[in-house]
C-alpha angles and dihedrals in degrees: 000000000000106000140147086022124170125333130210139312136155106326148146121247128213134167144162116256096238103148141055120253115289123246120252112278124229115226116277136179135226099192097170142354114314089015098280147351096306092058088222098140093223127137115179095184093073094107087215091301116205125202107213096152144354112272105188144346137213119196127198109239123250112320094349124119138204101266099186136328138196138177126222132153092004093303129109116218114210127188110185123211097257090052106269116148118205136165120212128196101241088213099047107015089236105159125216114194110230100179139263133288096229116216098008137098112210117224099170140011135195126182103202125163096344095311133098125223124196134188106199142165117234112252093259096050101242106112141029122224142195117209138170121209134179119251089267091061096258114143118244099179139338128198130188111240121224114285092255129148096229122042109180127206116286133230124209113215137139096011095306139095105230114206129160127204144169147131131324110232143162094223130045114313129219102167104089131115142188112221129189118211118195110246093217099062111354098249120143111261095179149338131218127191118232108198100209149050098296125212135177132015126302114259124208125220114174114316088337130093115192129195125200120221139158103231141156120295126171122235099008086138096221089108089240096094084223147096145179104271137188119214112199125193140175101263093217102042107020095231108154106250097184151322129214148159111263139139111266118190091124131011120200136173121214131166095327094323130112108210116203128187130192143120135295131037092329098047095146122028136170110213131189100248092212094056111011092238115150114244089186142335134205136198120218130223108290091236086059095055096185140012114233138167102044127203120189131184151082089053096304142090127209130197139173129220140195097271092061095255127141115216131197114215131193098237087208096059106003094240118151114250095180144345125210122185114220092183121124126218117253095029125110095206131027099186129187106226105178121034117266114266126201144183144121089047094302137100124213127207132181106205127189112207124191154120098241096273126096099237092056095056132099135147133224141190115230127194120199131185110248097216096063109357095250109160109242100184144353120207118192120212116193127203093030109166110139107117098221133052140169130183114221116182107195142133095011095308134088106224123207107200117194140171090273109003138055117194128189123210132186 
């Protein structure tokens, strides 16, 4: 699977004018990865945002990187990898300097309920930290995270910052823990064992927080002694709710359901977040092999497969409403490298096309109509060589955030 490939650097944008002008967007927020604690990649307040052209671009200087971004109140907060903290007007791209997080190399940022949360590495690379700042960049508290080899992206929910960490290992792992730090003062509220090699950030559905991992399971029959597992805890108390085998590429909470995607005969499932019981499971076409990049909201669920096809599913039954291929002729892969996002009656995808050579690769943003999957627009972006990307629809703009570059479309 080629997924989450390359992001954005200096490029020229072209696009066919296939859609009518978009309605004015209402202010929207994207306070953390996936838009919120449910990681649902959904923003209803887009006003049917079109992406006819690039409006502005901000570049990390020199060998710096984009360490973390979040949108709240019409402003994009950016923590750069060398510690610079900036605020950008989402509509205009105007920059305000907030200051510098001295001695820290930010790796993730969230902007939740008027406070900033930053996961960082010490400048000398020795320790990982979790800190909270007010929106002017003044530190409220900071804690040292466990001395683990792997610190996964955190999620802010229910008055806690939820972060999973553990060892890096070649064999099956059992040393991971999901820890909840109180947002008011950074003290540890609870810790729960995740008996596997955890991956991805926790997703919250109702009162349950779920972490995916690959862990040891007896009798799986695949010879590895392991399987994809889900570990569920009460988000407020940390009490283990349930554990079960399930595919786990994407975890999304939506209206009292936990939506889980992966590969195999149960490539897409809806689970009861309180018990882990399956409400429904669906296979995917053989050629697609898997479902990934979930976006859920507005009574719809969208996913992406190996063939480069976006599908809309009924979140109540898993039935497919439509399927739209985004693959282009002559390219060996047509890979999603940022999760799908949706809102305002549209679905947004960032797709990487190529033939396994740098000269053949390019990225485009595709806009689809949520009702029927009709492709409204395709914007091609040249010279796209960052290795990370996230789409963030907020405040009348579609932001494409990469390792080094942030671009705004509208």
